[in-house]
Each structure stands twice: as structure tokens, then as C-alpha cells.
């Protein structure tokens, strides 16, 4: 045994013998495979290690979170648009049925649910528990195991079981009770306990866990067996019950790694080499693992994967099998290593574990795979390797994940509670930012060993102790030769953006005076590099840049100045970091075919061919030139000259917009810009549309809220070719439009309304639209829409109904809608419907209103995606009494709001279904915009 192993053994022995768990938990559990029910008798010896007297004890009963749709977990699923729980059958959900709560004398104890939270239990002991004293409770209950399709834990269709949060667990008390509900965040906070579990299950099943499996007792008929599991100083216990075990064991020193993570067809020897390398790396970076077994599962990995191209199907993955397997194991083992040993409140203080986790992953990749690219082997493919994304290292993904949210103005402080985070921040961006932050620190301190040592000290000093990020701050501060207050006050505790720029440069004989501007509101440091050609000549850290700051550096024949040249600082905008001292342009212009990752070294212009379609121009081929990369920019432009193959005409569009963030909530963003387009609106007739707009965006303080408000002010100019055979009186017109919109939606309910005012030379009109949707507990859905519009004055009779309100098909004189054929009155494309204005589906005798209109549209589901719809309303034209209109039919919502069919049944025209040419009355909704369709899949992340 070498010195390292002896040292590790001594530390582990000291830790395990010097620490005693706060509680003892003995469980006798029996599994009914058919009913999917656990019958549990649990004895809890609760030791009061605090300085307070406890008159009430709290337990987390997260198994009961699956009780119904109204639990905090059920509401969370609805907020995240996760339908599978809401529409699940009752037998697929879980529950806890408590039958008895007593003391050791079998006296019944009072108990209940905390503040109506179904997954938090309180129990009143016989007498108060004073500091240092213990109380033993006896609990009898049943756990109805939920389906695994909600969280990947529960019963599986193949008869196996993955059990997590399957028993009552004491809450942590440290001057207050740390209790909160299950919200599918994998963040249960529990104290250490000594476990003894007798688990009875069918003999055909195997048990996998991190505990010692000491004995197996068979029943007399040998159909069942009882497995004894024991373990001390554990915070919680997961069990995997399988007919044929999917787990394999690899050994590294004194640690057995038990895993069923997919091995990408690697041979067992290769798996053992990889896991041994990972565990030795972690023990070197952190310290010895205090237990002799660590278990990681495919479920653990899938709940917190390495996001990116590695999630593609195996046939498409661009990474070598060995690396793919290794990075999955590294992610999961590191997470479990920290989870089992650092007792930090994961709901309110998880950033420190996230930072250590991601930092260790980055360090591992740098050490063993320094040349691995973010797109793997694709970076060597001809064509792909010309893109900047092919230059990016694997570790660059962490900065990009954070920058994506910062550019969307959706980033949140690392110190924010986990249940307040937007899903993308919870799963990706915040962890990535915290890990990148440690790299920022490393660069700033100028000594890689300081951050490494601070992490190791924090781990070893707080092993198996309740601790917090404050302890890490003390550790780092004691080691750092520089002030690191900014890291905790600005970087961790706020979402202040980092964005520095070189404002001006003044050359002197032997020095250069550089004025640096801080575009953010923070006190973070920035590095200034002096370059001679491609060689780094000098590096200067600049602190205290509040507004602007001047700094002098030696003039050593430098030809370029760059802020953060090594790109270790998570700036949201690196494009303004360059100043060329020998040339008029700071950066060369770079043309790229297809969209690419932003390269701050160049002024990039992207080019992509685009194909569109309408019945007048046919297929339109456009050459789009634009600056938008995969991550949003504050200033974006596009120029798209196009050619219509059917109309044989030059067409196209152009736009430029600027976004500015004002605050975190309330009026948080202003967007303004101009755009223009030219396409055909009828056979051989072009329209030209020019618009300028100013938008004000509002949101609440809670970024998880879907409540959004917008005020849009725009001016639209339209110029149309005149049709010689059917000349229009007003081919050219100008409309000022003011529109206020509000929306608040999730899976269960939706409320949105729009107030619209339009003013033109010949008319002025006002309208409002209200949309409401409700999904009831019985899965019945009701959709209601109300529209009312009235002209304040109308002098457009010479233009027919071109500017009138429409009952079923708006003329779209503002050219806002994506009609396949906007002027068609017959044929398939004329049956396209845009649910705007009147919202009717049938084509009736009074299709327009030149005075006022009011309609109500309703539909409700009959079965799955089949709905019944009905519309009623009044249409008022000048000189004619109001006309009552109605229709009803069947709506086939194949993809809601994106691809739907409407089959009219009855209307003012009578029974439409029995009338001739019925197929011409069927209406459809179709959305071809990729951006709109992408929103359908990303709405649960942002």
C-alpha cells in the first residue's frame, strides 16, 4: 500500500469515526409488485443537535407530491408545459397513505400537513425535545409508487423500479426548519442518518444501492426474499430493483463504482480504465471519498446530462465512444461525489456545488482532452471546419450556455433559489456561469493553484458537515493575495453583465494611454493585453472601472490592444474588445456561408439561401445577408434580395433592429427599428411595405412568470401596383398603429388580450381581442375568444371592404399575416384561415363590417385532438341593421395553432355538411415559419 492510499485511509477513518449521524432510521419495507405499493414500518430516532428546544418535528414526504394535479409538483409541471402528469391516469400517480404515528410506548402522536403542502409532514412528540436529547418515533404507512414517466423514477413498464424519495425523511433544522416542496428539481435537503433497511421483495429481483448488502433471507416458499441494507452517515438512499440487473461494478482503489450508464459498446476493461481515471482525478482535486461504494445511474445522468451534440442519437454523435462514455460518467460521478459529501442546501445555496462541479469537468477536459472540440470530429470535416464553431474547444460550451441567457435578458443571479429560476438557467446557464466564474478567478489571481487549493480545503474541512458557500468564501479569501470581494458581491449575487470596451487610445512616445469603458454596472476586473502581431507582449489587470478609467502601458511597438485576449472572462459582448493601432479598421470583415457562432475577432456577415412560397411568386429564392449568430445580438440586421420563379421578378426584404435593456423587470426592454419588403400580392402585382416601429416590453420580477406586456407603436407605408383591369382607388396608404398586448399562460390556463388603434387618412378604428383558455381537472379544455371592433370614422367606401373588419378572412392591408395567397377568393389557398378579427370558419353572406363587429369564438375538446367549435356574433354595416351570424363544426387540432383543420357543420347557410362542394368549405391553419415552430418546443425552457 503506497503513501497516498495510507493517507486516504487515515482521513476516511478519522472522518467516519469522528462524525456521528444526527439520526437513526430503521425501515422495514415490503414491495407489492402487482399493486406497485410499498408497505413501510419506519423507526426514526431523532436527535436534537441544535441549541433550541423542538416542540414539533418536520419530515419531507415527497412521495406524496405525486398525489394529484394540485400539489406543488403538479403545478410546477403545468408551469413547464409538461403534459404527461396532467393527463396521466390516477393509477399512474403516487401517494402516501399514513396509517399510524406513535412513540415507543405506542401512544398516538398528533401529525398533519404543513400549510396544506401535501409533501411536508409535521409531528408533535409527546414532550418537547431539548438540546442533546433524542426522541424515537414509529411510523406506519404505504407508498403508492408513481410511474417513471414523470421524473424517470418510479415503476417502469418492464417491471423494474427506481426508487427515489420513497420514504419519510427528517428535515434539516439549523436555527430554523429547512422545509420546501418537491418541484422536480432534485434538491431534497436532508440530514445525515444511520440506516438499517430490511427490504422484502420477490426473489427474482436484484437490489442495487450504495449501502452494504449484508444478508439475504428467503421466505419459506422462496417466492420472496428480504435484503438487509445498512449504511452510516448517509443523507438519502436510492434503490434500484430489477429483474435482471443492468448495473456493473468497477473498482478504483478502495471504492466500488456501481453504474448502469450506457457504455457505448465499450469493453468492460475500457470502462474500468475510464472510471478509475475519473475517481483518481476527483480524489486528487477534492480529497478521499468517505464511503466504499458510489452508485450512479442512467436516470441520474439523464436528469442532468451534458447538454449539446452528445445528446444526438448514437449514429450522429460526433465524439469518440470512449470520450462520450467518459464525459457522461465524469458528469454523473462528480455530481454524486459532491451530493453525498457536501451537505449544502441545494434549493437556496447550490451555486457553490455547481461551480465546483463544472470547474472540475473543465479541468478534467483540459488535462486529458485538451484538443477536443465542441463539435467533436465534425470540426475536421471539409466545409464544417471553415466555420468558427469548428475552432471552439469543448469547454467553450459553458460560456455559450450562459451568454445565450444573458443576451436574452433572462439571466438570473447564481444565488437565486432554484425554484425561482427559468428552466434553462436551472438546468444549464447558472451552473455553467458559476464554473466559468472559477476560471475567471483563476485568470485574475494569476495562480492556478489558488482556486484548486481553495476547493480542496473547502471539501476536506466540510466533509459530511452542514455547510454553505460562506465557508468557501472564507477559504478563498484566506488564500488569495488579491481582493476577491467583487466575485461574491457582483458576479455571484447579481446578474450584472460584464461588458468592457476600449473607448479611446492616446499614443505617447514611450507609453500608450488607454481609456476603458465599463458598459455594465459592476466592480469586476478586466485584463488588457498588448500584442505585437500575434505575440502577447503585456498583460495588465485593471480594477475599479466605474464608468471610464484611464490606464497607461508601455509602448513596445504594439500593433493591437485587446481586452480579455484569452477569453477567460464571461463578457456578454467581446466584439468591442479590439483596438488596432496600425490600421483604420479594428477588425477585418469576414463573410460566412450559413449561420455561425459569433467570432469577436471579426466583423462577421453571414450568408444563407432561403426558399419561400406564395401562389403569385411561386418558389422564391433569396440570398440573405445578416449579422445574427446563434446567440442574439442587441443590433441585428438582414438584407434579403430574392427572385420569384413564377412571377420572374426581383423581390426581397431588409430590416435592422436594436434592443436595449433598461432594467430587470417592469419596463425592461425597448426595441426599435425599420424594415421593408417587396413581394406580389396578386398575379403580376407587387406591393412595397415600409415600416418603422418602437416597442416597449414589460415583465414581472419573477422571470418564471409567463406574464408579458408589450406596447407597440409603428407606422406602416404600403405602395401597391395598380391593376388595370380592376383598379383600386387607394393603392398607396399610410397607417399609424398603436397596439397594447398582454398575455399570461401555462398548461392549465391562458389569458391574453390586445387593444389596437389604427389611424389613416381615410379611417380610424379601434378593436380589442380577448383570449381565454382553461384546462379543467377532468381534462376538459375550454377555449374562448372575444373580438370587438368599431370605426371611429370611415371614409373608405371607394375602396370597397379592403379596410373593413373581416368576419372570417382579414384582407391584411397591413401585410402582417403569412397568407399563401392573400388575394385568392377560390381554390385551396383561399381556404387558409388566420384566426384574427371575427375568427369565423364558415364563409357567410356578410363577410365584412364597415361600421362595427363583435364576435365570440368557442371550442372544447371531444376526444384528444378533436374539438367542437362554435362562433356567434353581430356584423354592422352602414345603412344596414346588425346581422346575427353563427357557425359550428369540428376542429381537428393536429398541432395546436400550427396545423389545424376546421370542418363546418351548421351556420347561417344551414347544414353545410350536406351542401354541394363541401370540401371547398373546409378551412385550415398552417404555419411554415421555422422560428414559430421552434417556439413550440422551447417554451418550457425560457
CSV table of C-alpha atoms in Angstrom, one decimal, residues 232-559:
chain,number,residue,atom,x,y,z
A,232,UNK,CA,-24.0,5.2,8.2
A,233,UNK,CA,-23.7,9.0,7.7
A,234,UNK,CA,-26.0,9.0,4.6
A,235,UNK,CA,-28.2,11.9,3.6
A,236,UNK,CA,-30.6,9.8,1.5
A,237,UNK,CA,-31.0,6.3,-0.1
A,238,UNK,CA,-32.0,5.5,-3.7
A,239,UNK,CA,-32.8,1.9,-4.6
A,240,UNK,CA,-32.9,0.1,-8.0
A,241,UNK,CA,-35.0,-3.1,-8.1
A,242,UNK,CA,-34.5,-5.0,-11.4
A,243,UNK,CA,-35.4,-8.5,-12.6
A,244,UNK,CA,-32.1,-8.6,-14.5
A,245,UNK,CA,-29.6,-6.2,-13.1
A,246,UNK,CA,-28.3,-3.6,-15.5
A,247,UNK,CA,-25.6,-2.4,-13.1
A,248,UNK,CA,-21.9,-3.3,-13.4
A,249,UNK,CA,-19.1,-2.7,-10.9
A,250,UNK,CA,-15.7,-1.1,-11.5
A,251,UNK,CA,-13.1,-0.8,-8.8
A,252,UNK,CA,-10.8,2.1,-8.1
A,253,UNK,CA,-8.6,1.7,-5.0
A,254,UNK,CA,-11.0,1.2,-2.1
A,255,UNK,CA,-14.0,2.4,-4.0
A,256,UNK,CA,-16.5,0.3,-5.9
A,257,UNK,CA,-18.3,2.2,-8.6
A,258,UNK,CA,-21.7,0.8,-9.4
A,259,UNK,CA,-23.2,2.1,-12.6
A,260,UNK,CA,-25.6,1.3,-15.4
A,261,UNK,CA,-24.7,4.3,-17.6
A,262,UNK,CA,-24.7,3.2,-21.2
A,263,UNK,CA,-21.1,2.2,-22.1
A,264,UNK,CA,-21.4,2.9,-25.9
A,265,UNK,CA,-20.4,-0.8,-26.5
A,266,UNK,CA,-17.1,-0.3,-24.8
A,267,UNK,CA,-15.5,-3.5,-23.4
A,268,UNK,CA,-15.5,-3.8,-19.6
A,269,UNK,CA,-11.8,-3.2,-19.3
A,270,UNK,CA,-12.1,0.2,-21.1
A,271,UNK,CA,-14.9,1.2,-18.8
A,272,UNK,CA,-12.8,0.3,-15.7
A,273,UNK,CA,-9.9,2.3,-17.0
A,274,UNK,CA,-12.1,5.4,-17.6
A,275,UNK,CA,-13.9,5.3,-14.2
A,276,UNK,CA,-10.6,4.6,-12.4
A,277,UNK,CA,-9.2,7.7,-14.1
A,278,UNK,CA,-12.2,9.8,-13.1
A,279,UNK,CA,-12.2,8.7,-9.4
A,280,UNK,CA,-8.5,9.2,-9.0
A,281,UNK,CA,-8.8,12.7,-10.6
A,282,UNK,CA,-11.6,13.6,-8.1
A,283,UNK,CA,-9.8,12.3,-5.1
A,284,UNK,CA,-6.7,14.3,-6.1
A,285,UNK,CA,-8.8,17.5,-6.7
A,286,UNK,CA,-11.1,17.2,-3.8
A,287,UNK,CA,-10.0,14.6,-1.3
A,288,UNK,CA,-10.8,11.0,-0.4
A,289,UNK,CA,-14.4,9.7,-0.8
A,290,UNK,CA,-15.6,8.7,2.7
A,291,UNK,CA,-17.5,5.6,1.5
A,292,UNK,CA,-16.5,2.4,-0.1
A,293,UNK,CA,-19.2,2.4,-2.8
A,294,UNK,CA,-20.6,5.1,-5.1
A,295,UNK,CA,-23.6,4.4,-7.3
A,296,UNK,CA,-24.6,6.4,-10.4
A,297,UNK,CA,-27.4,5.5,-12.8
A,298,UNK,CA,-28.6,6.4,-16.3
A,299,UNK,CA,-31.5,8.1,-14.6
A,300,UNK,CA,-29.1,10.4,-12.7
A,301,UNK,CA,-27.3,11.3,-15.9
A,302,UNK,CA,-30.5,11.9,-18.0
A,303,UNK,CA,-31.9,14.2,-15.3
A,304,UNK,CA,-28.7,16.3,-15.6
A,305,UNK,CA,-26.9,15.5,-18.8
A,306,UNK,CA,-24.0,17.1,-20.6
A,307,UNK,CA,-26.1,19.2,-23.0
A,308,UNK,CA,-25.0,19.5,-26.6
A,309,UNK,CA,-24.2,17.4,-29.6
A,310,UNK,CA,-23.6,14.4,-27.3
A,311,UNK,CA,-27.3,14.1,-26.9
A,312,UNK,CA,-27.8,13.2,-30.5
A,313,UNK,CA,-28.6,9.6,-31.5
A,314,UNK,CA,-25.6,7.4,-31.4
A,315,UNK,CA,-25.3,7.3,-35.2
A,316,UNK,CA,-25.0,11.1,-35.3
A,317,UNK,CA,-22.8,11.8,-32.3
A,318,UNK,CA,-19.5,13.4,-33.3
A,319,UNK,CA,-17.5,12.3,-30.3
A,320,UNK,CA,-15.4,9.1,-29.9
A,321,UNK,CA,-17.1,6.4,-27.9
A,322,UNK,CA,-14.5,6.5,-25.2
A,323,UNK,CA,-14.8,10.2,-24.7
A,324,UNK,CA,-18.6,10.0,-24.9
A,325,UNK,CA,-18.8,7.4,-22.1
A,326,UNK,CA,-16.1,9.1,-20.0
A,327,UNK,CA,-17.8,12.6,-20.1
A,328,UNK,CA,-21.1,11.1,-19.1
A,329,UNK,CA,-19.5,9.2,-16.2
A,330,UNK,CA,-17.5,12.3,-15.2
A,331,UNK,CA,-20.6,14.4,-15.0
A,332,UNK,CA,-22.6,11.9,-13.0
A,333,UNK,CA,-19.9,10.7,-10.7
A,334,UNK,CA,-18.8,14.2,-9.8
A,335,UNK,CA,-22.3,15.3,-9.1
A,336,UNK,CA,-22.9,12.2,-6.8
A,337,UNK,CA,-19.5,12.7,-5.2
A,338,UNK,CA,-20.4,16.2,-4.1
A,339,UNK,CA,-24.0,15.4,-3.3
A,340,UNK,CA,-23.1,12.7,-0.8
A,341,UNK,CA,-20.4,14.5,1.0
A,342,UNK,CA,-21.0,18.3,0.9
A,343,UNK,CA,-24.2,19.0,2.9
A,344,UNK,CA,-25.3,22.3,1.3
A,345,UNK,CA,-28.9,23.4,1.0
A,346,UNK,CA,-29.5,22.7,-2.7
A,347,UNK,CA,-32.6,24.8,-3.0
A,348,UNK,CA,-31.0,28.1,-1.8
A,349,UNK,CA,-27.2,27.7,-2.0
A,350,UNK,CA,-26.5,25.3,-4.8
A,351,UNK,CA,-24.2,27.6,-6.8
A,352,UNK,CA,-21.1,26.5,-5.0
A,353,UNK,CA,-21.6,22.8,-5.8
A,354,UNK,CA,-22.4,23.8,-9.4
A,355,UNK,CA,-19.3,25.9,-9.6
A,356,UNK,CA,-17.1,23.1,-8.3
A,357,UNK,CA,-18.8,20.5,-10.5
A,358,UNK,CA,-18.4,22.4,-13.8
A,359,UNK,CA,-14.9,23.7,-12.9
A,360,UNK,CA,-13.8,20.1,-12.3
A,361,UNK,CA,-15.3,19.0,-15.6
A,362,UNK,CA,-13.4,21.8,-17.4
A,363,UNK,CA,-10.2,20.9,-15.6
A,364,UNK,CA,-10.6,17.2,-16.5
A,365,UNK,CA,-11.1,18.0,-20.2
A,366,UNK,CA,-8.2,20.4,-20.2
A,367,UNK,CA,-6.0,17.7,-18.6
A,368,UNK,CA,-7.0,14.7,-20.7
A,369,UNK,CA,-8.7,16.1,-23.8
A,370,UNK,CA,-7.1,19.5,-24.4
A,371,UNK,CA,-7.8,19.4,-28.2
A,372,UNK,CA,-11.4,18.1,-28.0
A,373,UNK,CA,-13.6,20.5,-30.0
A,374,UNK,CA,-17.2,21.5,-29.2
A,375,UNK,CA,-18.4,19.7,-32.3
A,376,UNK,CA,-16.0,16.8,-32.0
A,377,UNK,CA,-15.0,15.0,-35.1
A,378,UNK,CA,-17.1,17.3,-37.2
A,379,UNK,CA,-14.5,20.0,-36.8
A,380,UNK,CA,-12.3,18.1,-39.3
A,381,UNK,CA,-15.0,17.7,-42.0
A,382,UNK,CA,-14.4,19.8,-45.1
A,383,UNK,CA,-16.9,22.6,-45.2
A,384,UNK,CA,-17.6,22.4,-41.5
A,385,UNK,CA,-14.1,23.1,-40.4
A,386,UNK,CA,-14.3,26.5,-42.1
A,387,UNK,CA,-16.8,27.7,-39.5
A,388,UNK,CA,-15.8,29.4,-36.3
A,389,UNK,CA,-17.7,26.8,-34.3
A,390,UNK,CA,-15.1,24.2,-35.5
A,391,UNK,CA,-12.4,26.3,-33.7
A,392,UNK,CA,-14.1,26.2,-30.4
A,393,UNK,CA,-12.9,23.9,-27.6
A,394,UNK,CA,-15.2,21.6,-25.8
A,395,UNK,CA,-15.1,23.8,-22.7
A,396,UNK,CA,-16.3,26.8,-24.7
A,397,UNK,CA,-19.9,25.4,-24.5
A,398,UNK,CA,-20.1,26.5,-20.8
A,399,UNK,CA,-19.6,30.2,-21.7
A,400,UNK,CA,-22.0,30.0,-24.6
A,401,UNK,CA,-24.7,28.4,-22.5
A,402,UNK,CA,-24.6,31.4,-20.1
A,403,UNK,CA,-24.2,34.0,-22.8
A,404,UNK,CA,-27.4,32.8,-24.5
A,405,UNK,CA,-29.5,33.7,-21.5
A,406,UNK,CA,-27.6,37.0,-20.8
A,407,UNK,CA,-28.3,38.1,-24.4
A,408,UNK,CA,-31.9,37.2,-24.0
A,409,UNK,CA,-32.0,39.3,-20.8
A,410,UNK,CA,-33.1,36.2,-18.9
A,411,UNK,CA,-30.0,35.5,-16.8
A,412,UNK,CA,-30.5,35.4,-13.1
A,413,UNK,CA,-28.2,35.7,-10.0
A,414,UNK,CA,-26.4,32.5,-9.1
A,415,UNK,CA,-27.6,33.0,-5.5
A,416,UNK,CA,-31.3,32.9,-6.6
A,417,UNK,CA,-33.4,30.0,-5.2
A,418,UNK,CA,-33.6,27.1,-7.6
A,419,UNK,CA,-37.4,27.2,-7.8
A,420,UNK,CA,-37.3,30.8,-9.0
A,421,UNK,CA,-35.0,30.0,-11.9
A,422,UNK,CA,-36.1,29.8,-15.5
A,423,UNK,CA,-35.6,26.2,-16.6
A,424,UNK,CA,-32.7,26.9,-18.9
A,425,UNK,CA,-30.9,28.7,-16.1
A,426,UNK,CA,-31.7,25.9,-13.6
A,427,UNK,CA,-30.5,23.1,-15.9
A,428,UNK,CA,-27.7,24.8,-17.8
A,429,UNK,CA,-26.9,28.5,-17.7
A,430,UNK,CA,-26.4,29.1,-14.0
A,431,UNK,CA,-24.2,26.1,-13.4
A,432,UNK,CA,-22.1,27.0,-16.5
A,433,UNK,CA,-21.7,30.6,-15.4
A,434,UNK,CA,-20.5,29.5,-11.9
A,435,UNK,CA,-18.0,27.1,-13.4
A,436,UNK,CA,-16.7,29.7,-15.9
A,437,UNK,CA,-16.6,32.2,-12.9
A,438,UNK,CA,-14.0,30.0,-11.2
A,439,UNK,CA,-11.9,30.1,-14.4
A,440,UNK,CA,-12.3,33.9,-14.4
A,441,UNK,CA,-11.0,33.9,-10.8
A,442,UNK,CA,-8.1,31.6,-11.8
A,443,UNK,CA,-7.0,34.1,-14.5
A,444,UNK,CA,-7.4,37.1,-12.2
A,445,UNK,CA,-5.4,35.6,-9.4
A,446,UNK,CA,-2.6,34.6,-11.8
A,447,UNK,CA,-2.0,31.3,-10.0
A,448,UNK,CA,-4.0,28.1,-11.0
A,449,UNK,CA,-3.2,26.5,-7.6
A,450,UNK,CA,-5.2,29.1,-5.5
A,451,UNK,CA,-8.7,28.1,-6.8
A,452,UNK,CA,-7.7,24.4,-6.8
A,453,UNK,CA,-6.5,24.6,-3.2
A,454,UNK,CA,-9.5,26.6,-2.1
A,455,UNK,CA,-11.8,23.9,-3.4
A,456,UNK,CA,-9.8,21.1,-1.8
A,457,UNK,CA,-9.7,22.9,1.5
A,458,UNK,CA,-13.4,23.6,1.4
A,459,UNK,CA,-14.1,20.0,0.7
A,460,UNK,CA,-11.9,18.4,3.3
A,461,UNK,CA,-12.8,20.8,6.0
A,462,UNK,CA,-16.5,20.5,5.5
A,463,UNK,CA,-16.7,16.8,4.6
A,464,UNK,CA,-20.0,15.3,5.9
A,465,UNK,CA,-20.9,18.6,7.6
A,466,UNK,CA,-23.7,21.0,7.0
A,467,UNK,CA,-22.0,24.0,5.4
A,468,UNK,CA,-22.6,26.8,3.0
A,469,UNK,CA,-21.0,28.9,0.3
A,470,UNK,CA,-20.0,31.4,3.0
A,471,UNK,CA,-17.4,28.9,4.2
A,472,UNK,CA,-15.9,28.7,0.7
A,473,UNK,CA,-15.7,32.5,0.6
A,474,UNK,CA,-13.7,32.5,3.8
A,475,UNK,CA,-11.4,29.8,2.4
A,476,UNK,CA,-10.7,31.6,-0.9
A,477,UNK,CA,-10.2,34.9,0.8
A,478,UNK,CA,-7.6,33.5,3.2
A,479,UNK,CA,-5.6,32.1,0.2
A,480,UNK,CA,-6.0,35.0,-2.2
A,481,UNK,CA,-3.3,37.7,-2.5
A,482,UNK,CA,-5.9,39.9,-4.2
A,483,UNK,CA,-9.3,41.2,-3.1
A,484,UNK,CA,-12.0,38.9,-4.4
A,485,UNK,CA,-15.0,40.7,-2.8
A,486,UNK,CA,-16.2,41.6,-6.3
A,487,UNK,CA,-16.6,37.9,-7.2
A,488,UNK,CA,-19.1,37.3,-4.4
A,489,UNK,CA,-20.9,40.6,-4.4
A,490,UNK,CA,-21.2,41.3,-8.2
A,491,UNK,CA,-20.6,38.0,-10.0
A,492,UNK,CA,-22.4,35.6,-7.7
A,493,UNK,CA,-25.1,37.7,-6.0
A,494,UNK,CA,-26.3,39.6,-9.1
A,495,UNK,CA,-26.9,39.2,-12.8
A,496,UNK,CA,-24.9,42.3,-13.7
A,497,UNK,CA,-23.5,42.0,-17.1
A,498,UNK,CA,-19.8,42.1,-17.9
A,499,UNK,CA,-19.1,44.3,-20.9
A,500,UNK,CA,-15.9,46.4,-21.2
A,501,UNK,CA,-14.8,48.3,-24.3
A,502,UNK,CA,-11.7,50.3,-25.4
A,503,UNK,CA,-13.2,53.7,-25.7
A,504,UNK,CA,-10.1,55.6,-26.9
A,505,UNK,CA,-6.3,55.3,-27.2
A,506,UNK,CA,-3.7,58.1,-27.0
A,507,UNK,CA,-0.2,57.3,-28.1
A,508,UNK,CA,2.8,58.9,-26.5
A,509,UNK,CA,6.5,58.5,-27.1
A,510,UNK,CA,7.1,55.6,-24.7
A,511,UNK,CA,3.6,54.8,-23.5
A,512,UNK,CA,0.0,54.3,-24.5
A,513,UNK,CA,-2.9,55.8,-22.6
A,514,UNK,CA,-5.9,53.6,-22.9
A,515,UNK,CA,-9.4,54.7,-21.8
A,516,UNK,CA,-11.5,51.7,-20.8
A,517,UNK,CA,-15.3,52.0,-20.5
A,518,UNK,CA,-17.4,49.7,-18.4
A,519,UNK,CA,-20.8,49.3,-20.1
A,520,UNK,CA,-22.1,47.4,-17.1
A,521,UNK,CA,-22.8,48.4,-13.5
A,522,UNK,CA,-20.3,46.4,-11.6
A,523,UNK,CA,-16.8,46.4,-10.0
A,524,UNK,CA,-15.3,43.5,-11.8
A,525,UNK,CA,-11.7,43.5,-13.1
A,526,UNK,CA,-10.7,43.3,-16.8
A,527,UNK,CA,-7.4,42.3,-18.4
A,528,UNK,CA,-5.8,44.5,-21.0
A,529,UNK,CA,-3.3,42.8,-23.5
A,530,UNK,CA,-0.8,44.5,-25.7
A,531,UNK,CA,0.0,42.5,-28.9
A,532,UNK,CA,2.8,42.7,-31.4
A,533,UNK,CA,1.4,40.8,-34.4
A,534,UNK,CA,0.1,37.7,-32.8
A,535,UNK,CA,2.5,37.7,-29.8
A,536,UNK,CA,1.4,38.8,-26.3
A,537,UNK,CA,3.8,41.5,-25.1
A,538,UNK,CA,2.0,42.7,-22.0
A,539,UNK,CA,-1.0,41.9,-19.7
A,540,UNK,CA,-2.4,44.3,-17.2
A,541,UNK,CA,-5.3,43.8,-14.9
A,542,UNK,CA,-7.5,46.9,-14.5
A,543,UNK,CA,-9.7,47.3,-11.4
A,544,UNK,CA,-12.3,49.8,-10.4
A,545,UNK,CA,-13.6,50.8,-13.8
A,546,UNK,CA,-16.7,52.7,-12.8
A,547,UNK,CA,-17.8,54.4,-15.9
A,548,UNK,CA,-14.4,55.0,-17.6
A,549,UNK,CA,-10.8,54.7,-16.4
A,550,UNK,CA,-7.5,55.6,-18.0
A,551,UNK,CA,-4.6,53.3,-17.7
A,552,UNK,CA,-1.0,53.7,-19.1
A,553,UNK,CA,1.0,50.8,-20.5
A,554,UNK,CA,4.4,50.7,-22.1
A,555,UNK,CA,4.5,51.4,-25.9
A,556,UNK,CA,6.6,48.4,-27.0
A,557,UNK,CA,5.9,48.8,-30.7
A,558,UNK,CA,2.4,47.3,-30.2
A,559,UNK,CA,0.1,46.9,-33.1
